[in-house]
Amino acid sequence: MSSILLTIANATQVLGLRLVKRTVNQDDTSAYHLFYGDGKASPGSDITFFDWPTAPEQRGTHSVVRTAFRVEGETSLAWWKTHLEANGVKTSDIAERAGHMALDFEDPEGQRLRLVNDTRAGGAQPWDKSPVPKERQIKGLGPITMSVPDLKRSEAVLTVVMNMRKIRTHPATDDQGEIHVFTMGDGGASAELHVAVEPDLPFARPGAGGVHHVAFRTPDKKQFDQWVARAAQAGLRTSGEVERYYFTSLYFREPNGILFEIATDGPGFDVDEPMETLGEHLALPPFLEPKRAQIEAGLKPID
């Protein structure tokens, strides 16, 4: 079984997420780019995977080390612990981690994941075909944890350039360094970035189970253009505007080498296919459509 089939099975049948866009990596069309999200493909709910044949990630610092999802209520965490273990997934105890009641686990490729109790009720867009009951479904992404050896340079970009606020610090634990919590907007579990300071770890090496980049939302093109100007004014080396058709992106590396993306909310994944059938067929942006036959010939069947 290929890694992409493992990803689909675990994301949809275990995590209960919806495959909301089946497309390709626009810079390497030999690889699928699969997007999973909630029932309405809401911005801020999606986690994506590239189908690249590669060795496992070598864990370390200078990397994103854990991705969290939000669920509603501590009773949901207990439900998820039972559900995951019934599907052969080892889990941690439910405990407070970096300010949230949380449950940690890994997918079959070693992707480090976490479920956190989102104390702000509501906001869920459930998927009717999910095997997970509506009241237990994942509401969207939660705090992302990245590891750096030195906080100072990263903190300057987070606060001065990206306009985040540092709101609390958690002491080091046996398995992770001191955690510094930054937030944006109205705050809450959906708006936090956690930075673990771990100077004694080796450099991470990318691979299966690792995180390629972390994306931050901006609502529209007008605000996106302001972010492009802000990054340039700060002297960051960026990709410049990259048109992805489903959204527009700006990429840059923060000072510890972790790749950040700022992406617009729209036009969204239903710009070229109905909401009811999202993810059921290979979707290509207009600039790749003339190469469809060539692209499809180079992809492995996943149905």
Tab-separated table of C-alpha atoms in Angstrom:
chain	number	residue	atom	x	y	z
A	1	MET	CA	0.000	0.000	0.000
A	2	SER	CA	1.392	3.384	-0.953
A	3	SER	CA	1.813	6.239	1.501
A	4	ILE	CA	-0.873	8.240	-0.315
A	5	LEU	CA	-3.433	5.489	0.275
A	6	LEU	CA	-2.451	5.374	3.939
A	7	THR	CA	-2.958	9.127	4.096
A	8	ILE	CA	-6.432	8.978	2.539
A	9	ALA	CA	-7.575	6.098	4.733
A	10	ASN	CA	-6.355	7.675	7.938
A	11	ALA	CA	-7.523	11.206	7.179
A	12	THR	CA	-11.030	10.225	6.087
A	13	GLN	CA	-11.806	6.966	7.903
A	14	VAL	CA	-9.949	7.564	11.175
A	15	LEU	CA	-9.851	11.346	11.558
A	16	GLY	CA	-13.147	11.758	9.726
A	17	LEU	CA	-11.931	14.651	7.583
A	18	ARG	CA	-13.288	15.330	4.109
A	19	LEU	CA	-11.010	15.166	1.051
A	20	VAL	CA	-11.868	18.641	-0.252
A	21	LYS	CA	-9.403	18.968	-3.145
A	22	ARG	CA	-7.620	16.325	-5.175
A	23	THR	CA	-4.995	18.130	-7.234
A	24	VAL	CA	-1.229	18.128	-7.869
A	25	ASN	CA	1.753	19.991	-6.531
A	26	GLN	CA	1.948	22.885	-8.959
A	27	ASP	CA	5.753	22.945	-8.791
A	28	ASP	CA	6.112	19.155	-9.197
A	29	THR	CA	3.106	17.769	-11.038
A	30	SER	CA	4.285	14.179	-10.548
A	31	ALA	CA	3.033	14.429	-6.950
A	32	TYR	CA	-0.516	14.651	-5.675
A	33	HIS	CA	-1.458	17.571	-3.453
A	34	LEU	CA	-4.374	16.444	-1.304
A	35	PHE	CA	-6.309	18.845	0.915
A	36	TYR	CA	-8.468	17.619	3.819
A	37	GLY	CA	-10.846	19.819	5.761
A	38	ASP	CA	-14.294	20.139	7.266
A	39	GLY	CA	-17.619	19.621	5.529
A	40	LYS	CA	-17.574	23.037	3.838
A	41	ALA	CA	-13.845	23.202	3.032
A	42	SER	CA	-13.600	26.176	5.392
A	43	PRO	CA	-10.373	28.199	5.368
A	44	GLY	CA	-8.410	27.296	8.490
A	45	SER	CA	-9.681	23.732	8.567
A	46	ASP	CA	-7.432	22.114	5.978
A	47	ILE	CA	-4.317	20.018	6.307
A	48	THR	CA	-2.515	19.035	3.108
A	49	PHE	CA	-0.192	16.269	1.966
A	50	PHE	CA	2.297	15.867	-0.898
A	51	ASP	CA	2.831	12.397	-2.339
A	52	TRP	CA	6.624	12.376	-2.496
A	53	PRO	CA	8.541	9.068	-2.165
A	54	THR	CA	11.066	9.827	0.548
A	55	ALA	CA	12.753	8.409	3.627
A	56	PRO	CA	11.307	9.209	7.058
A	57	GLU	CA	11.970	12.618	8.546
A	58	GLN	CA	14.957	12.899	10.867
A	59	ARG	CA	13.455	14.723	13.810
A	60	GLY	CA	15.090	17.776	15.277
A	61	THR	CA	14.860	21.521	15.607
A	62	HIS	CA	14.424	24.177	12.892
A	63	SER	CA	11.122	22.479	12.035
A	64	VAL	CA	7.406	22.209	12.679
A	65	VAL	CA	7.075	19.382	15.202
A	66	ARG	CA	3.348	19.026	15.917
A	67	THR	CA	0.032	19.939	14.301
A	68	ALA	CA	-3.070	20.325	16.443
A	69	PHE	CA	-6.754	20.038	15.576
A	70	ARG	CA	-9.608	21.484	17.603
A	71	VAL	CA	-12.527	19.501	18.989
A	72	GLU	CA	-15.315	20.651	21.274
A	73	GLY	CA	-15.227	19.651	24.919
A	74	GLU	CA	-13.126	17.378	27.106
A	75	THR	CA	-15.723	14.649	26.581
A	76	SER	CA	-14.760	14.770	22.908
A	77	LEU	CA	-11.119	14.164	23.828
A	78	ALA	CA	-12.162	11.066	25.759
A	79	TRP	CA	-14.219	9.881	22.774
A	80	TRP	CA	-11.261	10.406	20.465
A	81	LYS	CA	-8.886	8.492	22.710
A	82	THR	CA	-11.192	5.465	22.569
A	83	HIS	CA	-11.779	5.884	18.821
A	84	LEU	CA	-8.100	6.206	17.930
A	85	GLU	CA	-7.030	3.262	20.062
A	86	ALA	CA	-9.810	1.141	18.520
A	87	ASN	CA	-8.215	1.914	15.148
A	88	GLY	CA	-4.761	0.832	16.290
A	89	VAL	CA	-3.414	4.316	17.020
A	90	LYS	CA	-1.384	4.746	20.195
A	91	THR	CA	-2.283	7.850	22.168
A	92	SER	CA	-1.011	9.818	25.120
A	93	ASP	CA	-2.933	10.497	28.280
A	94	ILE	CA	-5.360	13.403	28.142
A	95	ALA	CA	-3.585	16.216	29.954
A	96	GLU	CA	-2.948	19.934	29.834
A	97	ARG	CA	-0.247	20.743	27.298
A	98	ALA	CA	0.850	24.326	26.657
A	99	GLY	CA	-2.390	25.714	28.056
A	100	HIS	CA	-4.929	23.341	26.501
A	101	MET	CA	-6.353	19.978	27.478
A	102	ALA	CA	-4.925	17.752	24.781
A	103	LEU	CA	-4.479	14.262	23.367
A	104	ASP	CA	-1.296	13.455	21.399
A	105	PHE	CA	-0.830	10.747	18.763
A	106	GLU	CA	0.985	9.986	15.496
A	107	ASP	CA	-0.173	8.809	12.080
A	108	PRO	CA	1.411	5.718	10.449
A	109	GLU	CA	4.196	7.806	8.862
A	110	GLY	CA	5.124	9.495	12.131
A	111	GLN	CA	3.268	12.759	11.619
A	112	ARG	CA	2.932	14.180	15.132
A	113	LEU	CA	-0.632	15.298	15.786
A	114	ARG	CA	-2.663	16.632	18.689
A	115	LEU	CA	-6.319	17.156	19.509
A	116	VAL	CA	-7.102	20.107	21.790
A	117	ASN	CA	-10.262	21.176	23.552
A	118	ASP	CA	-11.515	24.335	21.872
A	119	THR	CA	-13.214	26.174	24.708
A	120	ARG	CA	-15.040	28.487	22.302
A	121	ALA	CA	-18.266	26.684	21.458
A	122	GLY	CA	-19.628	26.449	17.946
A	123	GLY	CA	-17.964	27.105	14.644
A	124	ALA	CA	-18.053	23.519	13.384
A	125	GLN	CA	-18.958	22.697	9.777
A	126	PRO	CA	-19.493	18.931	9.974
A	127	TRP	CA	-19.249	16.549	7.030
A	128	ASP	CA	-22.379	14.449	6.625
A	129	LYS	CA	-20.459	11.443	5.263
A	130	SER	CA	-17.857	11.384	8.033
A	131	PRO	CA	-17.634	8.203	10.113
A	132	VAL	CA	-17.136	10.468	13.135
A	133	PRO	CA	-20.346	11.705	14.844
A	134	LYS	CA	-21.093	15.356	14.073
A	135	GLU	CA	-20.643	16.507	17.658
A	136	ARG	CA	-17.168	14.893	17.806
A	137	GLN	CA	-15.829	16.006	14.426
A	138	ILE	CA	-12.699	18.095	14.058
A	139	LYS	CA	-13.592	21.796	13.930
A	140	GLY	CA	-10.371	22.993	12.302
A	141	LEU	CA	-6.690	23.474	12.909
A	142	GLY	CA	-5.419	24.394	16.345
A	143	PRO	CA	-1.990	25.475	17.597
A	144	ILE	CA	1.013	24.576	15.447
A	145	THR	CA	4.212	23.841	17.387
A	146	MET	CA	7.575	24.660	15.847
A	147	SER	CA	11.009	23.981	17.328
A	148	VAL	CA	13.873	26.479	17.223
A	149	PRO	CA	17.266	26.526	18.965
A	150	ASP	CA	17.095	30.272	19.682
A	151	LEU	CA	13.870	32.213	20.203
A	152	LYS	CA	15.179	35.740	19.737
A	153	ARG	CA	15.307	36.000	15.944
A	154	SER	CA	12.071	34.103	15.367
A	155	GLU	CA	10.254	36.183	17.974
A	156	ALA	CA	11.182	39.397	16.162
A	157	VAL	CA	9.555	38.190	12.943
A	158	LEU	CA	6.478	36.852	14.735
A	159	THR	CA	5.815	40.039	16.680
A	160	VAL	CA	7.189	42.860	14.511
A	161	VAL	CA	6.429	41.504	11.034
A	162	MET	CA	3.473	39.165	11.580
A	163	ASN	CA	1.869	41.239	14.327
A	164	MET	CA	1.493	38.378	16.817
A	165	ARG	CA	1.440	38.850	20.568
A	166	LYS	CA	3.363	36.721	23.053
A	167	ILE	CA	0.860	35.770	25.738
A	168	ARG	CA	2.428	33.089	27.934
A	169	THR	CA	5.346	30.734	28.503
A	170	HIS	CA	5.315	27.133	29.701
A	171	PRO	CA	8.341	25.521	31.389
A	172	ALA	CA	10.307	22.776	29.703
A	173	THR	CA	9.117	19.188	30.123
A	174	ASP	CA	10.946	15.893	29.800
A	175	ASP	CA	10.112	15.593	26.105
A	176	GLN	CA	10.105	19.219	24.956
A	177	GLY	CA	11.823	22.512	25.638
A	178	GLU	CA	10.261	25.665	27.010
A	179	ILE	CA	7.113	26.606	25.063
A	180	HIS	CA	6.417	30.222	24.138
A	181	VAL	CA	2.850	30.905	23.000
A	182	PHE	CA	2.080	33.599	20.434
A	183	THR	CA	-1.394	34.577	19.305
A	184	MET	CA	-3.038	36.673	16.627
A	185	GLY	CA	-6.410	38.299	16.100
A	186	ASP	CA	-9.006	37.471	18.726
A	187	GLY	CA	-6.864	34.667	20.163
A	188	GLY	CA	-8.030	31.245	21.237
A	189	ALA	CA	-6.904	27.777	20.202
A	190	SER	CA	-7.448	28.514	16.505
A	191	ALA	CA	-5.118	31.528	16.558
A	192	GLU	CA	-2.044	30.320	18.457
A	193	LEU	CA	1.475	29.430	17.361
A	194	HIS	CA	3.621	27.548	19.879
A	195	VAL	CA	7.411	27.849	19.760
A	196	ALA	CA	9.501	25.217	21.565
A	197	VAL	CA	13.051	26.333	22.335
A	198	GLU	CA	15.262	23.222	21.999
A	199	PRO	CA	18.922	24.197	21.491
A	200	ASP	CA	20.285	20.699	22.161
A	201	LEU	CA	18.473	18.987	19.282
A	202	PRO	CA	20.105	18.328	15.894
A	203	PHE	CA	18.859	19.967	12.716
A	204	ALA	CA	15.764	18.231	11.390
A	205	ARG	CA	16.004	16.606	7.975
A	206	PRO	CA	12.833	16.693	5.840
A	207	GLY	CA	11.090	13.437	5.037
A	208	ALA	CA	7.940	11.389	5.375
A	209	GLY	CA	6.033	12.339	8.506
A	210	GLY	CA	7.526	15.826	8.529
A	211	VAL	CA	5.895	19.194	7.848
A	212	HIS	CA	6.846	21.092	4.691
A	213	HIS	CA	5.409	24.478	5.690
A	214	VAL	CA	2.771	26.192	7.799
A	215	ALA	CA	0.193	28.520	6.238
A	216	PHE	CA	-1.443	31.588	7.756
A	217	ARG	CA	-4.744	33.012	6.502
A	218	THR	CA	-5.477	36.476	5.191
A	219	PRO	CA	-9.057	37.236	4.107
A	220	ASP	CA	-8.630	38.857	0.698
A	221	LYS	CA	-6.285	40.136	-1.983
A	222	LYS	CA	-6.226	43.669	-0.595
A	223	GLN	CA	-4.837	42.508	2.746
A	224	PHE	CA	-2.580	40.012	0.979
A	225	ASP	CA	-0.944	42.876	-0.939
A	226	GLN	CA	-0.336	44.647	2.363
A	227	TRP	CA	1.455	41.536	3.654
A	228	VAL	CA	3.629	41.430	0.539
A	229	ALA	CA	4.630	45.042	1.137
A	230	ARG	CA	5.158	44.461	4.862
A	231	ALA	CA	7.481	41.495	4.255
A	232	ALA	CA	9.490	43.458	1.700
A	233	GLN	CA	9.793	46.427	4.068
A	234	ALA	CA	11.124	44.070	6.757
A	235	GLY	CA	13.834	42.865	4.378
A	236	LEU	CA	12.561	39.279	4.152
A	237	ARG	CA	13.436	37.272	1.062
A	238	THR	CA	10.102	36.052	-0.278
A	239	SER	CA	8.656	34.217	-3.245
A	240	GLY	CA	6.664	37.258	-4.244
A	241	GLU	CA	3.035	36.730	-5.186
A	242	VAL	CA	2.301	33.155	-6.306
A	243	GLU	CA	-1.052	32.524	-7.948
A	244	ARG	CA	-2.383	29.073	-6.965
A	245	TYR	CA	-5.856	29.625	-8.520
A	246	TYR	CA	-7.671	28.377	-5.401
A	247	PHE	CA	-5.823	31.005	-3.349
A	248	THR	CA	-2.888	33.395	-3.688
A	249	SER	CA	0.281	32.751	-1.682
A	250	LEU	CA	3.412	34.410	-0.384
A	251	TYR	CA	6.269	32.235	0.931
A	252	PHE	CA	9.264	33.095	3.101
A	253	ARG	CA	11.470	31.457	5.712
A	254	GLU	CA	11.555	32.849	9.224
A	255	PRO	CA	15.074	33.258	10.678
A	256	ASN	CA	15.317	29.664	11.946
A	257	GLY	CA	14.572	28.325	8.485
A	258	ILE	CA	10.924	27.256	8.853
A	259	LEU	CA	8.873	27.909	5.721
A	260	PHE	CA	5.844	30.169	6.217
A	261	GLU	CA	3.037	30.811	3.748
A	262	ILE	CA	0.491	33.614	3.827
A	263	ALA	CA	-2.527	32.642	1.721
A	264	THR	CA	-5.838	34.266	0.854
A	265	ASP	CA	-9.092	32.632	1.964
A	266	GLY	CA	-10.475	32.672	-1.557
A	267	PRO	CA	-11.610	32.098	-4.117
A	268	GLY	CA	-11.752	28.630	-2.503
A	269	PHE	CA	-11.852	25.000	-3.526
A	270	ASP	CA	-15.327	25.167	-5.043
A	271	VAL	CA	-14.239	27.615	-7.749
A	272	ASP	CA	-13.952	24.778	-10.289
A	273	GLU	CA	-16.182	21.994	-8.937
A	274	PRO	CA	-19.434	21.810	-6.948
A	275	MET	CA	-19.231	21.815	-3.173
A	276	GLU	CA	-21.204	18.557	-3.123
A	277	THR	CA	-18.514	16.628	-5.064
A	278	LEU	CA	-15.302	18.262	-3.881
A	279	GLY	CA	-12.288	15.964	-3.972
A	280	GLU	CA	-13.908	13.188	-5.980
A	281	HIS	CA	-11.945	13.855	-9.180
A	282	LEU	CA	-8.554	15.276	-10.128
A	283	ALA	CA	-8.873	19.068	-10.314
A	284	LEU	CA	-6.285	21.144	-12.153
A	285	PRO	CA	-5.988	24.936	-12.296
A	286	PRO	CA	-6.512	26.420	-15.782
A	287	PHE	CA	-2.783	26.870	-16.399
A	288	LEU	CA	-2.214	23.114	-15.934
A	289	GLU	CA	-5.356	21.892	-17.717
A	290	PRO	CA	-3.649	21.662	-21.166
A	291	LYS	CA	-1.218	19.140	-19.623
A	292	ARG	CA	-3.934	16.974	-18.026
A	293	ALA	CA	-3.221	13.829	-20.060
A	294	GLN	CA	0.497	14.021	-19.329
A	295	ILE	CA	-0.089	14.724	-15.634
A	296	GLU	CA	-2.626	11.926	-15.196
A	297	ALA	CA	-0.269	9.454	-16.900
A	298	GLY	CA	2.404	10.214	-14.313
A	299	LEU	CA	0.171	9.783	-11.235
A	300	LYS	CA	-0.578	6.585	-9.355
A	301	PRO	CA	-4.269	5.639	-9.223
A	302	ILE	CA	-5.712	6.283	-5.766
A	303	ASP	CA	-9.263	4.956	-6.200
